[in-house]
PDB file of C-alpha atoms in Angstrom:
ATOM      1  CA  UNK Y 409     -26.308  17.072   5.605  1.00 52.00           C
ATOM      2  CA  UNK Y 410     -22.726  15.985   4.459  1.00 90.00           C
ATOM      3  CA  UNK Y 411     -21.757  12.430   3.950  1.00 97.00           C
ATOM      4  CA  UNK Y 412     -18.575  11.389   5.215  1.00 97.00           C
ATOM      5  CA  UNK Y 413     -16.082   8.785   5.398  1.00 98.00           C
ATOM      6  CA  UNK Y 414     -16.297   7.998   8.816  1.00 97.00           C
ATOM      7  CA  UNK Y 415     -20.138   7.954   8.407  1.00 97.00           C
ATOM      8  CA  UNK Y 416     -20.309   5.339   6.000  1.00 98.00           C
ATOM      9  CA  UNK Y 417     -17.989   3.573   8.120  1.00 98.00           C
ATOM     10  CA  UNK Y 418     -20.233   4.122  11.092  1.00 98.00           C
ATOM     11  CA  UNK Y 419     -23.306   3.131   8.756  1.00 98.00           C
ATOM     12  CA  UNK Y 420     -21.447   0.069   6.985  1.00 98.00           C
ATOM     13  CA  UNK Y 421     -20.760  -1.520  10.884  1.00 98.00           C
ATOM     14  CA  UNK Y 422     -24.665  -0.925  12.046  1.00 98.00           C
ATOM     15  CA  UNK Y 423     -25.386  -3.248   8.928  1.00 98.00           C
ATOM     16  CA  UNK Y 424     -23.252  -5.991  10.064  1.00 98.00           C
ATOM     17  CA  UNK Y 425     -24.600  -9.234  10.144  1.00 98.00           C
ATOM     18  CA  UNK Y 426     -28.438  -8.225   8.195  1.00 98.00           C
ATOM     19  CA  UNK Y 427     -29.195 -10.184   5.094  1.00 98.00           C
ATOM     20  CA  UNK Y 428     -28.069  -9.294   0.872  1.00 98.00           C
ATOM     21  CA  UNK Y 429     -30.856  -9.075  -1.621  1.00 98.00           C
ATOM     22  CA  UNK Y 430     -29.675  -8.247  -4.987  1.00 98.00           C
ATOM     23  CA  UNK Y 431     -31.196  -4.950  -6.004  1.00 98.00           C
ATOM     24  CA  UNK Y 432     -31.591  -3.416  -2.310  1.00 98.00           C
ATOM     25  CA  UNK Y 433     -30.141  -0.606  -1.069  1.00 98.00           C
ATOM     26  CA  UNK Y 434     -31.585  -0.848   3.032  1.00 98.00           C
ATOM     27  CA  UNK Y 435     -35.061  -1.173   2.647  1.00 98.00           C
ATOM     28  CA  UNK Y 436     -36.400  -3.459   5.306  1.00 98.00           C
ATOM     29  CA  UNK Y 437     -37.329  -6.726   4.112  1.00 98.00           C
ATOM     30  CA  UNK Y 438     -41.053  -7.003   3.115  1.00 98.00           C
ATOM     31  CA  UNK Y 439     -43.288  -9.837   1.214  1.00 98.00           C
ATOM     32  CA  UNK Y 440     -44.136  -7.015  -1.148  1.00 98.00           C
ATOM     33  CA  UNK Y 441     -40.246  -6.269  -1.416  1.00 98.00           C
ATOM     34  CA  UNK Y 442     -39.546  -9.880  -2.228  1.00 98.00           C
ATOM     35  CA  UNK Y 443     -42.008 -10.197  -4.596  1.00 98.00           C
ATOM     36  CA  UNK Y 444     -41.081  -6.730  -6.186  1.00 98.00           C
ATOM     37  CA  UNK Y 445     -37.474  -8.704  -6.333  1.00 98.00           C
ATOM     38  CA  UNK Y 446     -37.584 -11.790  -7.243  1.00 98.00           C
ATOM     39  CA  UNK Y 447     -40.303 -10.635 -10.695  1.00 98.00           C
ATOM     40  CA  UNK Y 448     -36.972  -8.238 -11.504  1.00 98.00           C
ATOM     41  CA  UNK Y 449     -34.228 -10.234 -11.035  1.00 98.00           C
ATOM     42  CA  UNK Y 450     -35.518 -13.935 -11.035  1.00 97.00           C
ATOM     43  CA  UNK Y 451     -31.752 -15.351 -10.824  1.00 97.00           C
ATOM     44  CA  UNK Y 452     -30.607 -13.988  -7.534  1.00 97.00           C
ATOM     45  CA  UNK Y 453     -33.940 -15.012  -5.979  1.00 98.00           C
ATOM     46  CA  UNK Y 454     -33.527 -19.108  -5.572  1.00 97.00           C
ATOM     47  CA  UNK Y 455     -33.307 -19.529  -2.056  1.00 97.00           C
ATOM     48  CA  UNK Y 456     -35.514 -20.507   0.208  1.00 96.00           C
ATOM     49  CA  UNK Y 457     -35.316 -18.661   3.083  1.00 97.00           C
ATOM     50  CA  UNK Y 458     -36.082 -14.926   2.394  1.00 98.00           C
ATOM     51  CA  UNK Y 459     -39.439 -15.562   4.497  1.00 97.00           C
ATOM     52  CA  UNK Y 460     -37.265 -15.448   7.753  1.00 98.00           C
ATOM     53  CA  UNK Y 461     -35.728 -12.374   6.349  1.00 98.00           C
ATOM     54  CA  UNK Y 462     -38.820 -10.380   6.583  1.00 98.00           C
ATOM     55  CA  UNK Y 463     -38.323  -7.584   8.898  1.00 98.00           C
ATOM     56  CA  UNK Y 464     -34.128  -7.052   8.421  1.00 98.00           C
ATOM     57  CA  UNK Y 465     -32.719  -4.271   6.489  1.00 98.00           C
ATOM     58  CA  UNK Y 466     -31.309  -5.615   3.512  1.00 98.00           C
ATOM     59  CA  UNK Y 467     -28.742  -4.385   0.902  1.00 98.00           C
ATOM     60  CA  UNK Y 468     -26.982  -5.633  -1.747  1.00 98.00           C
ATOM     61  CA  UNK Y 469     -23.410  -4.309  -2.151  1.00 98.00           C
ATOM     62  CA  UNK Y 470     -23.538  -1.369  -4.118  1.00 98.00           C
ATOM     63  CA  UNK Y 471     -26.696  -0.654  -2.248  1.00 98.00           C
ATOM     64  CA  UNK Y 472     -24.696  -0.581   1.207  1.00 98.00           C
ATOM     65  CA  UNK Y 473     -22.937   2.596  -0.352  1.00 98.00           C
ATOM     66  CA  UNK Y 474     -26.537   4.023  -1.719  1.00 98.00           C
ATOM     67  CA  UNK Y 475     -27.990   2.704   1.894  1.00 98.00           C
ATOM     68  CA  UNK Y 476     -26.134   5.048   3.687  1.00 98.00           C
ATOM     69  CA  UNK Y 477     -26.558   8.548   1.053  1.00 98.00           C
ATOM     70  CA  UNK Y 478     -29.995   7.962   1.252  1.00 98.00           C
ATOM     71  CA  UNK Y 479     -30.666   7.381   4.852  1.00 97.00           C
ATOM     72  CA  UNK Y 480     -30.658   9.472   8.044  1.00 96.00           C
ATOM     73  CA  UNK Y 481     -29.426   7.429  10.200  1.00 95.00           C
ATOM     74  CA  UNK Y 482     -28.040   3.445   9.688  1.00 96.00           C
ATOM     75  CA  UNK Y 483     -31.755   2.745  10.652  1.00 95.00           C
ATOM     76  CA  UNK Y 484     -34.140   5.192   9.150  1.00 96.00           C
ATOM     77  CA  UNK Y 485     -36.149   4.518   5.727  1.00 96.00           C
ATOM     78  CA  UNK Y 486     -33.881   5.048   2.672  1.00 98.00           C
ATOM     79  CA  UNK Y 487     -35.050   7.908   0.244  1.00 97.00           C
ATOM     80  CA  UNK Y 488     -34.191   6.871  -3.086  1.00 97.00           C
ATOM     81  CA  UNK Y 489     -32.017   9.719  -5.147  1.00 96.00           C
ATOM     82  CA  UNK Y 490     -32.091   8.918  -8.778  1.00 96.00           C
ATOM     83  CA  UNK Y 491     -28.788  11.316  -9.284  1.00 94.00           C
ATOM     84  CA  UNK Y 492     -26.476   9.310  -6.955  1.00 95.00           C
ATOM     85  CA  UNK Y 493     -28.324   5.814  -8.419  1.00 97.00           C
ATOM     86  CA  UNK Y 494     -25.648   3.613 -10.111  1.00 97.00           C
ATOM     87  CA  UNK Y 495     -24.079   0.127 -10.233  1.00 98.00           C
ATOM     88  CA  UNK Y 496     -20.858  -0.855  -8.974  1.00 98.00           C
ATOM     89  CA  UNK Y 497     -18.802   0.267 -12.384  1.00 98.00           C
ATOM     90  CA  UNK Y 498     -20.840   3.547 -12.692  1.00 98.00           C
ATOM     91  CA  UNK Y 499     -19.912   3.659  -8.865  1.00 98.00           C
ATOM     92  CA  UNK Y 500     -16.130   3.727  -9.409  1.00 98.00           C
ATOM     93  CA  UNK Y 501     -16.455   5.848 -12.525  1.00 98.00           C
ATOM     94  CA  UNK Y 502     -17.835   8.588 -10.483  1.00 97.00           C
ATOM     95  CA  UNK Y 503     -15.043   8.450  -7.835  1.00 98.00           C
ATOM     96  CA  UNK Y 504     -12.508  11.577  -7.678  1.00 96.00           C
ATOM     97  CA  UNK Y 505      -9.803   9.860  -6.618  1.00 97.00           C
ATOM     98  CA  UNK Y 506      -9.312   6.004  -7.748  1.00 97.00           C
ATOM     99  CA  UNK Y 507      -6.347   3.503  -9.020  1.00 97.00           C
ATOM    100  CA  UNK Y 508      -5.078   0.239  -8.103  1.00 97.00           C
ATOM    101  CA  UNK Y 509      -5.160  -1.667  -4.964  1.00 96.00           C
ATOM    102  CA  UNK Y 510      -1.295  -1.201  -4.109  1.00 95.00           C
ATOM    103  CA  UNK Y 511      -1.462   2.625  -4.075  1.00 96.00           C
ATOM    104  CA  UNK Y 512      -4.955   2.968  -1.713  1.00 97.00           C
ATOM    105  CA  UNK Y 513      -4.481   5.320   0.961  1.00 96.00           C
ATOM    106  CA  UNK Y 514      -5.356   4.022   4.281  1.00 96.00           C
ATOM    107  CA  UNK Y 515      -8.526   5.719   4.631  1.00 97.00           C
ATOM    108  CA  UNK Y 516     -11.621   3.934   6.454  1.00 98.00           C
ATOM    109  CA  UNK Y 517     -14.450   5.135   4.450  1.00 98.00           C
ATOM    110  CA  UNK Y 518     -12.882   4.241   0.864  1.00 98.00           C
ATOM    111  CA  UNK Y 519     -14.407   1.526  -1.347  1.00 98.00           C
ATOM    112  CA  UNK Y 520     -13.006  -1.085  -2.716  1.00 98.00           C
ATOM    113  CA  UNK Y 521     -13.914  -2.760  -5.995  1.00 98.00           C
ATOM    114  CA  UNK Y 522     -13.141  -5.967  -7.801  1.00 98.00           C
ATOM    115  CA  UNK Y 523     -10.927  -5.697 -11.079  1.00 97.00           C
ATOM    116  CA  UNK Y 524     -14.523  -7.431 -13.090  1.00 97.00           C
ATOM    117  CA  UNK Y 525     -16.683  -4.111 -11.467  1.00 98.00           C
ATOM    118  CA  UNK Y 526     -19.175  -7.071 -10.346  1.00 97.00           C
ATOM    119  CA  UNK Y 527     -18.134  -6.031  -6.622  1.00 98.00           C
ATOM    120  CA  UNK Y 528     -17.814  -3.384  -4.236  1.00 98.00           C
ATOM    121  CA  UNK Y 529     -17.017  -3.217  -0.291  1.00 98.00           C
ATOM    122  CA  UNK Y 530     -16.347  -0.408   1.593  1.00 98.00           C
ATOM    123  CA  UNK Y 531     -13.213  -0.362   3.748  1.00 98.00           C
ATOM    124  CA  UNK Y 532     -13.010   0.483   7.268  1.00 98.00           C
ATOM    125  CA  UNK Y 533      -9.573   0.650   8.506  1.00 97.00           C
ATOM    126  CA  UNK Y 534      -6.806  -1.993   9.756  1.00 97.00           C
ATOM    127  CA  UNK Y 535      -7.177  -3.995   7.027  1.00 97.00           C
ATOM    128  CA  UNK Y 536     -10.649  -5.214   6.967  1.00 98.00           C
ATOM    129  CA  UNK Y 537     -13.612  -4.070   4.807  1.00 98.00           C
ATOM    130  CA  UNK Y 538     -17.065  -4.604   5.355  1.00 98.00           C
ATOM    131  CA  UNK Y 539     -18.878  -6.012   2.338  1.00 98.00           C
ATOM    132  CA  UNK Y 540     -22.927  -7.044   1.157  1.00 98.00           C
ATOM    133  CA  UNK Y 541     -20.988 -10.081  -0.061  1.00 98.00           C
ATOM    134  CA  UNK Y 542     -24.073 -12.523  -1.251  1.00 97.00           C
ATOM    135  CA  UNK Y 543     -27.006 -13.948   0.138  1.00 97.00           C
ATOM    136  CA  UNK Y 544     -25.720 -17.196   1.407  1.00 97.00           C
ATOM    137  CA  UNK Y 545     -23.344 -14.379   3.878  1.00 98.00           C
ATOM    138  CA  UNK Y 546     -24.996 -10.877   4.233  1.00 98.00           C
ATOM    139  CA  UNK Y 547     -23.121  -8.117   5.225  1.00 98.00           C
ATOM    140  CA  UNK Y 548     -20.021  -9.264   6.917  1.00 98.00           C
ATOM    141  CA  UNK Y 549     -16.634  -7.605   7.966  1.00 98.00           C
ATOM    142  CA  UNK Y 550     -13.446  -9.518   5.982  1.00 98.00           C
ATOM    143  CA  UNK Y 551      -9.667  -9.050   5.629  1.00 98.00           C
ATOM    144  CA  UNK Y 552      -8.538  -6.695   2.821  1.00 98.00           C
ATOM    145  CA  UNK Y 553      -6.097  -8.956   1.335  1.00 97.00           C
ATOM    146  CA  UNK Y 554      -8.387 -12.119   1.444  1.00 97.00           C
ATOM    147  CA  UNK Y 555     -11.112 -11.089  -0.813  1.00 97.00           C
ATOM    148  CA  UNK Y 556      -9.424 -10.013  -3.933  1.00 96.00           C
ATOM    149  CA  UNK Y 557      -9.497  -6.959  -4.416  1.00 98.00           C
ATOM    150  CA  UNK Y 558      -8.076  -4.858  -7.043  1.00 98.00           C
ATOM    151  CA  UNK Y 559      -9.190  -0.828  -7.221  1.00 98.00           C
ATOM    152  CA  UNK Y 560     -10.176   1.655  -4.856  1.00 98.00           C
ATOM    153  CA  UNK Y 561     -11.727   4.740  -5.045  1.00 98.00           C
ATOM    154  CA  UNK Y 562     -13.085   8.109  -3.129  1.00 98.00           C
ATOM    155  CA  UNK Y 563     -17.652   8.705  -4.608  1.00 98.00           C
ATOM    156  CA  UNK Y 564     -18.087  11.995  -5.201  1.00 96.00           C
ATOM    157  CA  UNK Y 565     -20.969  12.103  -2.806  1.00 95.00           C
ATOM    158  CA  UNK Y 566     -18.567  11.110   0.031  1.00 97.00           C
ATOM    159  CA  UNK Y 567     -16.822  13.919   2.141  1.00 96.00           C
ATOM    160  CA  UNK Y 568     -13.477  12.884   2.750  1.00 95.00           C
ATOM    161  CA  UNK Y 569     -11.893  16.384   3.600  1.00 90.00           C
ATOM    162  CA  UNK Y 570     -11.517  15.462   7.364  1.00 82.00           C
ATOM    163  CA  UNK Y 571      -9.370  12.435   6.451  1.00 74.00           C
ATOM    164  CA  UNK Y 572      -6.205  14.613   6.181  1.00 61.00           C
ATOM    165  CA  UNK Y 573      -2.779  13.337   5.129  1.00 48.00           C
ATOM    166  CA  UNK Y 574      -2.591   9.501   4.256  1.00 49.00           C
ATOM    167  CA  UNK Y 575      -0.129   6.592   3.547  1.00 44.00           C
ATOM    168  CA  UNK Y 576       0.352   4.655   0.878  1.00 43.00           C
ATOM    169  CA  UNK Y 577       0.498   0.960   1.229  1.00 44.00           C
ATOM    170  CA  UNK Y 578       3.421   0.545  -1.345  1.00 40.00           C
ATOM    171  CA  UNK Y 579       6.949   1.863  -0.793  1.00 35.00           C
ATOM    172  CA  UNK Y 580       8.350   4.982  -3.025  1.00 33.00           C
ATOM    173  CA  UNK Y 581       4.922   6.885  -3.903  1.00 37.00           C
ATOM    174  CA  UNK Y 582       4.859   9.747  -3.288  1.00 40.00           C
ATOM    175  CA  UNK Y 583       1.530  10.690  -1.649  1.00 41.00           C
ATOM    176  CA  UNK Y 584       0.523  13.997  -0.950  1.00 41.00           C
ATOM    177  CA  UNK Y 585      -1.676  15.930   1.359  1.00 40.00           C
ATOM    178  CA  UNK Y 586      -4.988  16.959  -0.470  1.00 33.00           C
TER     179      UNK Y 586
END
């Protein structure tokens, strides 16, 4: 099955709103998981109300991206793929297509990345991007220009043929059909 743009789009909104836990990728949220968790990564594990997470899907933000290759449907069970596992630097290393923020294309279904690689958010048309921002938020829907972004860029385990021709968002590039 081929992974789109507009499917991670469609996968990204049916996450809206469902908690972050660092290290996640949509597993539902499960004692076990927690435990699993907080043992690995002790330091994104402080608060105290993962309890009345148990239940939710949960992703963190490069795992929103990994969420949807690995998953049927926006709700089905994840099946981990070590070949598309990465961070959020390995993520935008392994894009086709990438460069700054001024010269995206306006494409729902392209991520966007933070200029320190500690972020990524995925964005899905008219300005707005839906992002695993933290656990204190989840996964919530923001304006492009508020977060700070600074890169974008096209994973090679997205199909993006059936975006067609695009516009720049800065004045005298020249962007070509591809």
């Amino acid at each position: 099955m081929s992974k789109t743009a507009q499917g991670l789009v469609e996968y990204c909104k049916a996450q809206l709103g469902l908690p972050y836990w660092w290290g996640t990728y949509g597993q539902t949220a499960t004692a076990a998981l927690y435990r699993e968790k907080k043992a690995q990564y002790p330091g994104y594990y402080t608060a105290d109300n993962f309890m009345s997470q148990l239940g939710k899907r949960v992703h963190d933000c490069v795992g929103l991206v990994k969420g949807y290759l690995w998953s049927a449907t926006p709700t089905s069970t994840p099946v981990y793929t070590a070949s598309e596992d990465c961070n959020v630097p390995m993520l935008y290393n392994r894009c086709t297509r990438r460069g700054s923020l001024s010269g995206m294309p306006d494409i729902p279904g392209v991520c966007v990345f933070m200029a320190s690689m500690s972020h990524v958010g995925v964005y899905i048309g008219d300005g707005y991007v839906i992002e695993a921002r933290g656990h204190a938020y989840g996964v919530v829907k923001t304006r492009l220009e508020d977060r700070g972004w600074a890169l974008w860029g096209m994973p090679k385990y997205i199909d993006y043929s059936d975006t067609g021709t695009y516009t720049c968002k800065v004045l005298y590039i020249d962007c070509k059909e591809w």
